[in-house]
Amino acid sequence: MAKLLRLVATRLGLGLLTLLVVSVLIFFAVELLPGDLAEAVLGQAATEETVEAMRRQLGLDRPAPVRYLEWLGGALRGDFGTSLISGAPVGEAIATRFANTLFLAAYAAVIAVPLAILLGVLVALLRNSIFDRVANVATLTSISSPEFFVGYILILFLSIRTGWFPSNASLSGDMSLTDQLYRAFLSALTLVLVVTAHMMRMTRAAIINLLASPYIEMARLKGVPPWRRIVRHALPNAWAPIINVVALNLAYLITGVVLVEVVFVYPGIGQLLVDAVAKRDFPIVQACCLIFAATFILLNLAADVGAILTNPRLRHPK
Amino acid sequence: MSDAREVLLEIRDLRIDGYTGEEWQPIIKGVDLTLHKGEVLGLIGESGAGKSTIGAASMGFARDGTRISGGSIVFDGLDLTTAGREEKRKLRGKRIAYVAQSAAASFNPAHKIIDQHTEAPVMYGLQSRAEAEADAMALYEQLRLPNPDEIGFRYPHQVSGGQLQRAMTAMAMACRPDLIIFDEPTTALDVTTQIEVLAAIREIVERFDTAAIYITHDLAVVAQMADTIKVLLKGEEVDEAPTREMLTDPKQDYTKSLWAVRSFKRQQKPLAGPDEVPVVSVRGVSAAYGKVKVLEDVSFDIHRGRTVAVVGESGSGKSTTARCITGLLPPTRGEILFEGQALPPRYTDRTKDQLRHAQMIYQMADTALNPKIRISEIIGRPAQFYSGLSGAALRKRVEELLELIELDPAEFYDRLPPELSGGQKQRIGIARALAAEPAFIICDEVTSALDQLVAEGILKLLDRLQKELDLSYMFITHDLATVRAIADEVVVMQNGRVVEHGPKDEMFRPPHHPYTDLLLSSVPEMDPDWLTHLLDARGVDNVGSAETAL
Amino acid sequence: MSILSYVFIAVLALGLGYSLVRRDRELTITVVVVALLAALFYLLGGVGSLNVLSIAAAVLMGAAIAAYAFRFLLIAVLPQGGAQVMRTAPLTAAFGMLVILIYAIAGLFAPLIAPYGEAEVVGSAFAMADDQMILGADQLGRDLFSRLIYGARNTVGLALMATVLAFIAGAIAGLLAAVKGGWFDQVMGRLADVIMSIPSLIFALLILSIFGTNLGVIVVTVAVIYSPRVFRLTRAVAGNIVVMDYVEAAKLRGEGDWYLIRREILPNSTAPLVAEFGLEFCFVFLLIAGLSFLGLGIQPPTADWGSMVRENATLISFGVVTPLIPAAAIALLTVAINFVVDWMLYRSSGLKEGQG
């Protein structure tokens, strides 16, 4: 048991370290700006004096490591500085939008995860049948399509031509939950389609890999019926790969969400990031990147810890 | 004798195909087999003979990528080739059980051993869960597993290989089947562990009068276990006879040749004089992988033109010693001398000439030769690299080397390794070592992956080359028959230490070090009574001594 | 109902009859499932959706026939070994090869194929399709078809450049790490971990916000983002080869790293590396398309599929399919490559997935 805890602790420590390194990367990337931040903000029209004043205003006169520590400390408290464009605090702008993004991602995940695992196990059991082959072609097509392609097809057929769902997923706080779910349905469906395909393929591969192991053949030669082979012999060993599949795909949702938010004009953090990049509003870009990266790292961390915790060899050491 | 008993399994003209990726090819070409109740049939043959496929087919089972394409398999009146899926399933585990080669891989890592044991009897309604558990413990006791009341409640990875194999035999017995298929159950085990498992299997099969098909490639093992022996070659039956008859009076040429293998033995050369400088000296070498110590103060010499055999079980440190000599693993203490001169511990620090003089031949010829490079380059590269040969001179040298290893240069010069047989590949490996013109060659289990006839040829070739080229060999092996055949001196290793060291003739004469004795006496012999005599001599209670409980 | 719908229903009925006569259970179930799907479409969306489904079925059928013909052609044209391989290729792989070939031709000979220049204004904004412009005009009145053809050159070319760069960097690092081991291996591994712990699109957005969106920056950024993936795969593949005895033999002979990589490792890792190149290209291609769609990729007036979707997106609200065409062009190429790679991976994995 001590070994197990040590492994988990090591993994957690490594995850935190990665997060720290990534935060350094995000902060100092902006330092690589040709010229500096003040020149970039003011652009061509700047004079020596205005640039100097801007530098002082942004605190650029102090050394970068000091500014990094301040930025990181602020970020931990939810304070990401002020926007270069509007001058408003970044933290506030992000808070509601991040909640919206989490809502969308959770919405998609709640549908996609059970569906994908169920279908993945099913095609693994029916492998090499016609369903397996059709599923293979369908999922390959789905993961090959850019999110905006899937999104626009859904808009065209389920919104414009039939009028069933709204194409514009603008949300506001005073909507009821059902109304929010309805408005965000197409955005979520786009994510579901893309992520389910990924997850199905990975689940199928994990299960098939498992079914080829000698202990499953042994169970078969012991006369264990098929359903019992799956439930009792395969599943207890499948948790690690399945947890891995789920976590990796939730992490994948995070990249997908940016494009989907733009297609459906969904008021999430992804759209904010894209706007900020176009306007070169660096505090917002840095904050969004840090939040996305942190979520991504945490999910990967969860996958690894899950895999460690469900490994029978580690749970019952010698 | 057994003919008077009832027939349990009758296979007629069995044909099985295997899928090569493009088409179905026959792998079993019409085999007949009759097994009576309580009879033990030994199925033997070289790799690729189809023994394991027939074993699985006896349960009506075709592995992925194979299919039963003809014939009949009648088990107690039911034809398994036409029986329904459910009918076949209900036989498995209950009336026909299976013991796999690797118990470690065949036990489910997620469940306790006893839970896997009781699954079949409870599922078939033969016993209640409590009865099945009690029965499991009784079986563990009969199979002489340590702590029979407790061992079943461990997880598979918490139990050693030999014990796990016995637990799997117990599991096969759980429903008291009429037939058990043993698929190479001791191949993965060391010789001393093998004895215990063989004794346990034989005893329990006799006690419950269970019929068995015992599949192995080891003649001496099958001689201990089987009433009847059937010899297979490339999916066809060559010979079948009662064990004693088969051993004393084989009829078929192929069977005779298998028996004859054991006859090659070379006289021990006279010992080197005390003043002679050894080609290689291992002086007080200790080594470790990270913090794990694997070698402790190992010393021995290898003289010109002599063969030193290093024997021991897996984990004894024989291959690590070779890695220290070649410089792949720098020793933590001690040194390696070549003709009296100390070699740099790391191979990257050695000169071309130092590297040239110590060559290696590997166990697995498949991984020892790059599958994508032609024979001409495999053999030619060392000649080019060390001697700077090129063009026609290089070609001539490669052809000379091919002739030296008895392969036709015209035929093999442009071939790729995957087109060659196992024995041919091993010869190419030898030629590659010779191309460097070494003084000393390390042979790492060079014959253990080969079928016996082919192995014999390799040993003879190595012996001839030694005489012609005055080579020194370090021969790493776990097989004492090989040691008898080719060694001048023997080094016995256990747990990273040298436990005994001396000329071959002395080593095979008592008195021995106790470990050498255990090792020597554990090697199965062709005599069908060998196991019985050995167990008598050791005293039954002593059997489990080599493998202590965890 | 369109004629196509009638044909579709007739084919379903014929298929059902045939499968029942032949007692082919799989085919029967397939036909029934498709029929139920069609019924569902009809109930939910009326005749219109049934027509859409029929068109989709017809397109699939056409693709299958084209793939079949292409495979037939390849078997006839290729020399012995190649023909043998093609004979076992599934239709999906043949389809993939056909599509890749068409894209390659379109990209290489764009100026010869396209009727107009990529930036040439030849009609009014959003003009409908006619004899001159088979797909109509875009928001500035440029010929959509010509821009589509040039897009094959620009978008695919850019993605190819980035992939090649990522591949060279990642593969060399991976091979060296496998051969050298030790601290180099450790440092490269950790570096790859850090880069891969940032989502790729987010990383790209961060870098592009700083350095702006010129082609050089895009290529280098994308290469940096994806080279760790190549590194990991190459390291794993080469790692499996490095432990082989033949590599040990070469090391003990005193061969240098470069010889080991060139003669011992590379010849044994071509299959997985080629497959990885295909997959890598898909990732890079989708990322670049995504960036263009966000307006951060190839800048106008250069024709580029991602930006074409973005520029014409407003047309969607009028129920017009036009903006979907460049998006479909992106999807089609990725699908095609994935089909071919899937087949290659299946071939190299051998019988791992035998029938149960």
mmCIF file of C-alpha atoms in Angstrom, chain B residues 295-508:
data_model
loop_
_atom_site.group_PDB
_atom_site.id
_atom_site.type_symbol
_atom_site.label_atom_id
_atom_site.label_comp_id
_atom_site.label_asym_id
_atom_site.label_seq_id
_atom_site.Cartn_x
_atom_site.Cartn_y
_atom_site.Cartn_z
ATOM 1 C CA LEU B 295 27.362 -10.770 -9.469
ATOM 2 C CA GLU B 296 29.555 -11.293 -6.434
ATOM 3 C CA ASP B 297 33.288 -11.946 -6.751
ATOM 4 C CA VAL B 298 33.237 -14.104 -9.882
ATOM 5 C CA SER B 299 36.622 -15.473 -11.043
ATOM 6 C CA PHE B 300 37.637 -17.992 -13.705
ATOM 7 C CA ASP B 301 40.059 -18.351 -16.628
ATOM 8 C CA ILE B 302 39.544 -19.432 -20.212
ATOM 9 C CA HIS B 303 42.580 -20.929 -21.987
ATOM 10 C CA ARG B 304 43.440 -21.065 -25.656
ATOM 11 C CA GLY B 305 41.585 -23.725 -27.598
ATOM 12 C CA ARG B 306 39.461 -24.681 -24.601
ATOM 13 C CA THR B 307 35.748 -24.474 -23.850
ATOM 14 C CA VAL B 308 34.537 -23.281 -20.480
ATOM 15 C CA ALA B 309 30.871 -24.008 -19.838
ATOM 16 C CA VAL B 310 29.084 -21.657 -17.444
ATOM 17 C CA VAL B 311 25.956 -23.349 -16.085
ATOM 18 C CA GLY B 312 23.213 -22.260 -13.750
ATOM 19 C CA GLU B 313 19.489 -21.564 -13.651
ATOM 20 C CA SER B 314 17.828 -18.344 -14.744
ATOM 21 C CA GLY B 315 18.947 -15.502 -12.507
ATOM 22 C CA SER B 316 22.223 -17.170 -11.605
ATOM 23 C CA GLY B 317 24.258 -14.442 -13.320
ATOM 24 C CA LYS B 318 25.728 -16.355 -16.241
ATOM 25 C CA SER B 319 24.546 -13.912 -18.895
ATOM 26 C CA THR B 320 25.537 -10.957 -16.716
ATOM 27 C CA THR B 321 29.067 -12.373 -16.572
ATOM 28 C CA ALA B 322 29.085 -12.319 -20.359
ATOM 29 C CA ARG B 323 27.899 -8.709 -20.366
ATOM 30 C CA CYS B 324 30.775 -7.794 -18.061
ATOM 31 C CA ILE B 325 33.286 -9.503 -20.330
ATOM 32 C CA THR B 326 31.992 -7.766 -23.468
ATOM 33 C CA GLY B 327 31.918 -4.425 -21.643
ATOM 34 C CA LEU B 328 28.174 -3.815 -21.906
ATOM 35 C CA LEU B 329 27.935 -3.752 -18.109
ATOM 36 C CA PRO B 330 31.011 -2.315 -16.385
ATOM 37 C CA PRO B 331 31.739 -4.299 -13.198
ATOM 38 C CA THR B 332 31.513 -2.495 -9.869
ATOM 39 C CA ARG B 333 34.653 -4.359 -8.701
ATOM 40 C CA GLY B 334 37.243 -6.627 -10.287
ATOM 41 C CA GLU B 335 38.560 -6.699 -13.834
ATOM 42 C CA ILE B 336 38.621 -8.599 -17.101
ATOM 43 C CA LEU B 337 42.034 -9.511 -18.574
ATOM 44 C CA PHE B 338 42.623 -10.370 -22.209
ATOM 45 C CA GLU B 339 45.893 -12.269 -22.741
ATOM 46 C CA GLY B 340 47.157 -10.829 -19.472
ATOM 47 C CA GLN B 341 46.211 -7.220 -20.271
ATOM 48 C CA ALA B 342 43.351 -5.524 -18.400
ATOM 49 C CA LEU B 343 40.500 -4.458 -20.704
ATOM 50 C CA PRO B 344 38.764 -1.092 -20.190
ATOM 51 C CA PRO B 345 35.535 -1.881 -18.327
ATOM 52 C CA ARG B 346 33.262 -0.124 -20.854
ATOM 53 C CA TYR B 347 33.111 -1.353 -24.454
ATOM 54 C CA THR B 348 33.041 2.201 -25.782
ATOM 55 C CA ASP B 349 36.544 2.696 -24.329
ATOM 56 C CA ARG B 350 38.030 -0.422 -25.933
ATOM 57 C CA THR B 351 40.116 -0.358 -29.083
ATOM 58 C CA LYS B 352 38.947 -1.902 -32.328
ATOM 59 C CA ASP B 353 41.403 -4.742 -31.810
ATOM 60 C CA GLN B 354 40.173 -5.466 -28.302
ATOM 61 C CA LEU B 355 36.590 -5.506 -29.549
ATOM 62 C CA ARG B 356 37.539 -7.754 -32.447
ATOM 63 C CA HIS B 357 38.958 -10.453 -30.218
ATOM 64 C CA ALA B 358 35.817 -11.037 -28.139
ATOM 65 C CA GLN B 359 32.854 -12.027 -30.306
ATOM 66 C CA MET B 360 29.410 -13.205 -29.393
ATOM 67 C CA ILE B 361 26.904 -15.753 -30.695
ATOM 68 C CA TYR B 362 23.356 -15.321 -29.454
ATOM 69 C CA GLN B 363 20.565 -17.604 -28.306
ATOM 70 C CA MET B 364 17.806 -16.305 -30.550
ATOM 71 C CA ALA B 365 19.066 -16.363 -34.108
ATOM 72 C CA ASP B 366 15.901 -14.458 -35.075
ATOM 73 C CA THR B 367 16.855 -11.353 -33.150
ATOM 74 C CA ALA B 368 20.585 -11.795 -33.645
ATOM 75 C CA LEU B 369 20.440 -11.100 -37.374
ATOM 76 C CA ASN B 370 19.020 -7.909 -38.844
ATOM 77 C CA PRO B 371 16.090 -9.147 -40.966
ATOM 78 C CA LYS B 372 16.500 -6.360 -43.533
ATOM 79 C CA ILE B 373 20.205 -6.868 -44.345
ATOM 80 C CA ARG B 374 21.559 -9.414 -46.797
ATOM 81 C CA ILE B 375 23.770 -12.269 -45.642
ATOM 82 C CA SER B 376 26.661 -10.869 -47.680
ATOM 83 C CA GLU B 377 26.589 -7.661 -45.658
ATOM 84 C CA ILE B 378 25.928 -9.324 -42.300
ATOM 85 C CA ILE B 379 29.063 -11.421 -42.678
ATOM 86 C CA GLY B 380 30.979 -8.917 -44.791
ATOM 87 C CA ARG B 381 30.592 -5.926 -42.493
ATOM 88 C CA PRO B 382 32.936 -7.165 -39.704
ATOM 89 C CA ALA B 383 35.540 -8.163 -42.305
ATOM 90 C CA GLN B 384 35.238 -4.737 -43.895
ATOM 91 C CA PHE B 385 35.154 -2.945 -40.543
ATOM 92 C CA TYR B 386 38.140 -4.655 -38.914
ATOM 93 C CA SER B 387 40.301 -5.754 -41.833
ATOM 94 C CA GLY B 388 39.425 -3.031 -44.326
ATOM 95 C CA LEU B 389 38.542 -5.524 -47.042
ATOM 96 C CA SER B 390 36.452 -4.350 -49.982
ATOM 97 C CA GLY B 391 35.385 -5.283 -53.485
ATOM 98 C CA ALA B 392 36.442 -8.703 -54.751
ATOM 99 C CA ALA B 393 38.580 -9.446 -51.680
ATOM 100 C CA LEU B 394 35.588 -8.898 -49.422
ATOM 101 C CA ARG B 395 33.395 -11.080 -51.572
ATOM 102 C CA LYS B 396 36.018 -13.834 -51.517
ATOM 103 C CA ARG B 397 36.276 -13.612 -47.735
ATOM 104 C CA VAL B 398 32.478 -13.856 -47.299
ATOM 105 C CA GLU B 399 32.387 -16.901 -49.559
ATOM 106 C CA GLU B 400 35.196 -18.521 -47.581
ATOM 107 C CA LEU B 401 33.305 -17.930 -44.354
ATOM 108 C CA LEU B 402 30.096 -19.379 -45.810
ATOM 109 C CA GLU B 403 32.011 -22.483 -46.830
ATOM 110 C CA LEU B 404 33.525 -22.683 -43.374
ATOM 111 C CA ILE B 405 30.054 -22.896 -41.821
ATOM 112 C CA GLU B 406 28.960 -25.435 -44.451
ATOM 113 C CA LEU B 407 26.542 -23.223 -46.383
ATOM 114 C CA ASP B 408 26.718 -22.926 -50.170
ATOM 115 C CA PRO B 409 27.953 -19.383 -51.022
ATOM 116 C CA ALA B 410 26.165 -19.371 -54.390
ATOM 117 C CA GLU B 411 22.866 -20.039 -52.675
ATOM 118 C CA PHE B 412 23.140 -17.905 -49.542
ATOM 119 C CA TYR B 413 25.236 -14.883 -50.541
ATOM 120 C CA ASP B 414 22.271 -12.678 -51.489
ATOM 121 C CA ARG B 415 19.588 -14.044 -49.176
ATOM 122 C CA LEU B 416 17.847 -12.245 -46.308
ATOM 123 C CA PRO B 417 17.672 -13.778 -42.803
ATOM 124 C CA PRO B 418 13.868 -14.349 -42.768
ATOM 125 C CA GLU B 419 14.294 -16.716 -45.731
ATOM 126 C CA LEU B 420 16.548 -19.012 -43.671
ATOM 127 C CA SER B 421 15.770 -21.829 -41.238
ATOM 128 C CA GLY B 422 16.683 -21.558 -37.550
ATOM 129 C CA GLY B 423 19.816 -23.657 -37.904
ATOM 130 C CA GLN B 424 20.990 -21.740 -40.967
ATOM 131 C CA LYS B 425 20.477 -18.444 -39.155
ATOM 132 C CA GLN B 426 22.546 -19.698 -36.236
ATOM 133 C CA ARG B 427 25.310 -20.641 -38.679
ATOM 134 C CA ILE B 428 25.248 -17.134 -40.138
ATOM 135 C CA GLY B 429 25.611 -15.836 -36.581
ATOM 136 C CA ILE B 430 28.694 -18.010 -36.198
ATOM 137 C CA ALA B 431 30.103 -16.770 -39.496
ATOM 138 C CA ARG B 432 29.610 -13.163 -38.418
ATOM 139 C CA ALA B 433 31.625 -13.868 -35.275
ATOM 140 C CA LEU B 434 34.349 -15.639 -37.276
ATOM 141 C CA ALA B 435 34.554 -12.766 -39.759
ATOM 142 C CA ALA B 436 36.190 -10.671 -37.057
ATOM 143 C CA GLU B 437 38.942 -13.320 -36.704
ATOM 144 C CA PRO B 438 38.528 -13.471 -32.929
ATOM 145 C CA ALA B 439 40.505 -15.414 -30.358
ATOM 146 C CA PHE B 440 37.525 -15.862 -28.084
ATOM 147 C CA ILE B 441 33.792 -16.388 -28.624
ATOM 148 C CA ILE B 442 30.978 -16.205 -26.091
ATOM 149 C CA CYS B 443 28.213 -18.665 -27.006
ATOM 150 C CA ASP B 444 25.055 -17.608 -25.124
ATOM 151 C CA GLU B 445 22.634 -20.573 -25.032
ATOM 152 C CA VAL B 446 23.277 -21.008 -28.752
ATOM 153 C CA THR B 447 21.449 -24.311 -29.040
ATOM 154 C CA SER B 448 18.546 -23.924 -26.611
ATOM 155 C CA ALA B 449 16.142 -22.355 -29.113
ATOM 156 C CA LEU B 450 16.895 -24.994 -31.747
ATOM 157 C CA ASP B 451 15.370 -28.379 -32.352
ATOM 158 C CA GLN B 452 17.617 -31.170 -31.160
ATOM 159 C CA LEU B 453 18.907 -32.430 -34.501
ATOM 160 C CA VAL B 454 19.816 -28.933 -35.621
ATOM 161 C CA ALA B 455 21.427 -28.178 -32.265
ATOM 162 C CA GLU B 456 23.600 -31.246 -32.656
ATOM 163 C CA GLY B 457 24.842 -29.949 -36.016
ATOM 164 C CA ILE B 458 25.709 -26.574 -34.498
ATOM 165 C CA LEU B 459 27.662 -28.210 -31.651
ATOM 166 C CA LYS B 460 29.651 -30.323 -34.089
ATOM 167 C CA LEU B 461 30.377 -27.273 -36.242
ATOM 168 C CA LEU B 462 31.579 -25.269 -33.224
ATOM 169 C CA ASP B 463 33.792 -28.170 -32.188
ATOM 170 C CA ARG B 464 35.345 -28.432 -35.640
ATOM 171 C CA LEU B 465 35.950 -24.686 -35.850
ATOM 172 C CA GLN B 466 37.631 -24.738 -32.470
ATOM 173 C CA LYS B 467 40.088 -27.370 -33.647
ATOM 174 C CA GLU B 468 40.782 -25.647 -36.966
ATOM 175 C CA LEU B 469 41.055 -22.079 -35.705
ATOM 176 C CA ASP B 470 42.286 -22.694 -32.132
ATOM 177 C CA LEU B 471 39.362 -20.724 -30.666
ATOM 178 C CA SER B 472 38.425 -20.366 -27.016
ATOM 179 C CA TYR B 473 34.755 -20.615 -26.093
ATOM 180 C CA MET B 474 32.759 -19.477 -23.131
ATOM 181 C CA PHE B 475 29.629 -21.583 -23.350
ATOM 182 C CA ILE B 476 26.644 -20.251 -21.393
ATOM 183 C CA THR B 477 23.970 -22.893 -20.960
ATOM 184 C CA HIS B 478 21.421 -24.358 -18.588
ATOM 185 C CA ASP B 479 21.478 -27.681 -20.402
ATOM 186 C CA LEU B 480 23.832 -30.207 -18.866
ATOM 187 C CA ALA B 481 23.673 -32.489 -21.906
ATOM 188 C CA THR B 482 25.295 -29.699 -23.890
ATOM 189 C CA VAL B 483 27.919 -29.303 -21.180
ATOM 190 C CA ARG B 484 28.716 -33.014 -21.336
ATOM 191 C CA ALA B 485 29.023 -32.782 -25.090
ATOM 192 C CA ILE B 486 31.357 -29.879 -25.539
ATOM 193 C CA ALA B 487 32.972 -28.526 -22.346
ATOM 194 C CA ASP B 488 36.547 -28.861 -21.064
ATOM 195 C CA GLU B 489 35.916 -26.981 -17.851
ATOM 196 C CA VAL B 490 32.708 -26.202 -16.008
ATOM 197 C CA VAL B 491 31.768 -23.203 -13.869
ATOM 198 C CA VAL B 492 28.571 -23.662 -11.836
ATOM 199 C CA MET B 493 26.835 -20.438 -10.807
ATOM 200 C CA GLN B 494 24.046 -19.761 -8.341
ATOM 201 C CA ASN B 495 22.669 -16.383 -7.223
ATOM 202 C CA GLY B 496 25.545 -14.472 -8.823
ATOM 203 C CA ARG B 497 28.326 -16.550 -7.284
ATOM 204 C CA VAL B 498 30.522 -19.354 -8.555
ATOM 205 C CA VAL B 499 29.650 -22.372 -6.415
ATOM 206 C CA GLU B 500 31.868 -24.916 -8.123
ATOM 207 C CA HIS B 501 34.559 -24.779 -10.768
ATOM 208 C CA GLY B 502 36.705 -27.535 -12.304
ATOM 209 C CA PRO B 503 37.483 -29.851 -15.234
ATOM 210 C CA LYS B 504 34.428 -31.517 -16.789
ATOM 211 C CA ASP B 505 35.319 -35.089 -15.886
ATOM 212 C CA GLU B 506 35.646 -34.146 -12.228
ATOM 213 C CA MET B 507 32.399 -32.230 -12.239
ATOM 214 C CA PHE B 508 30.379 -35.163 -13.410
#
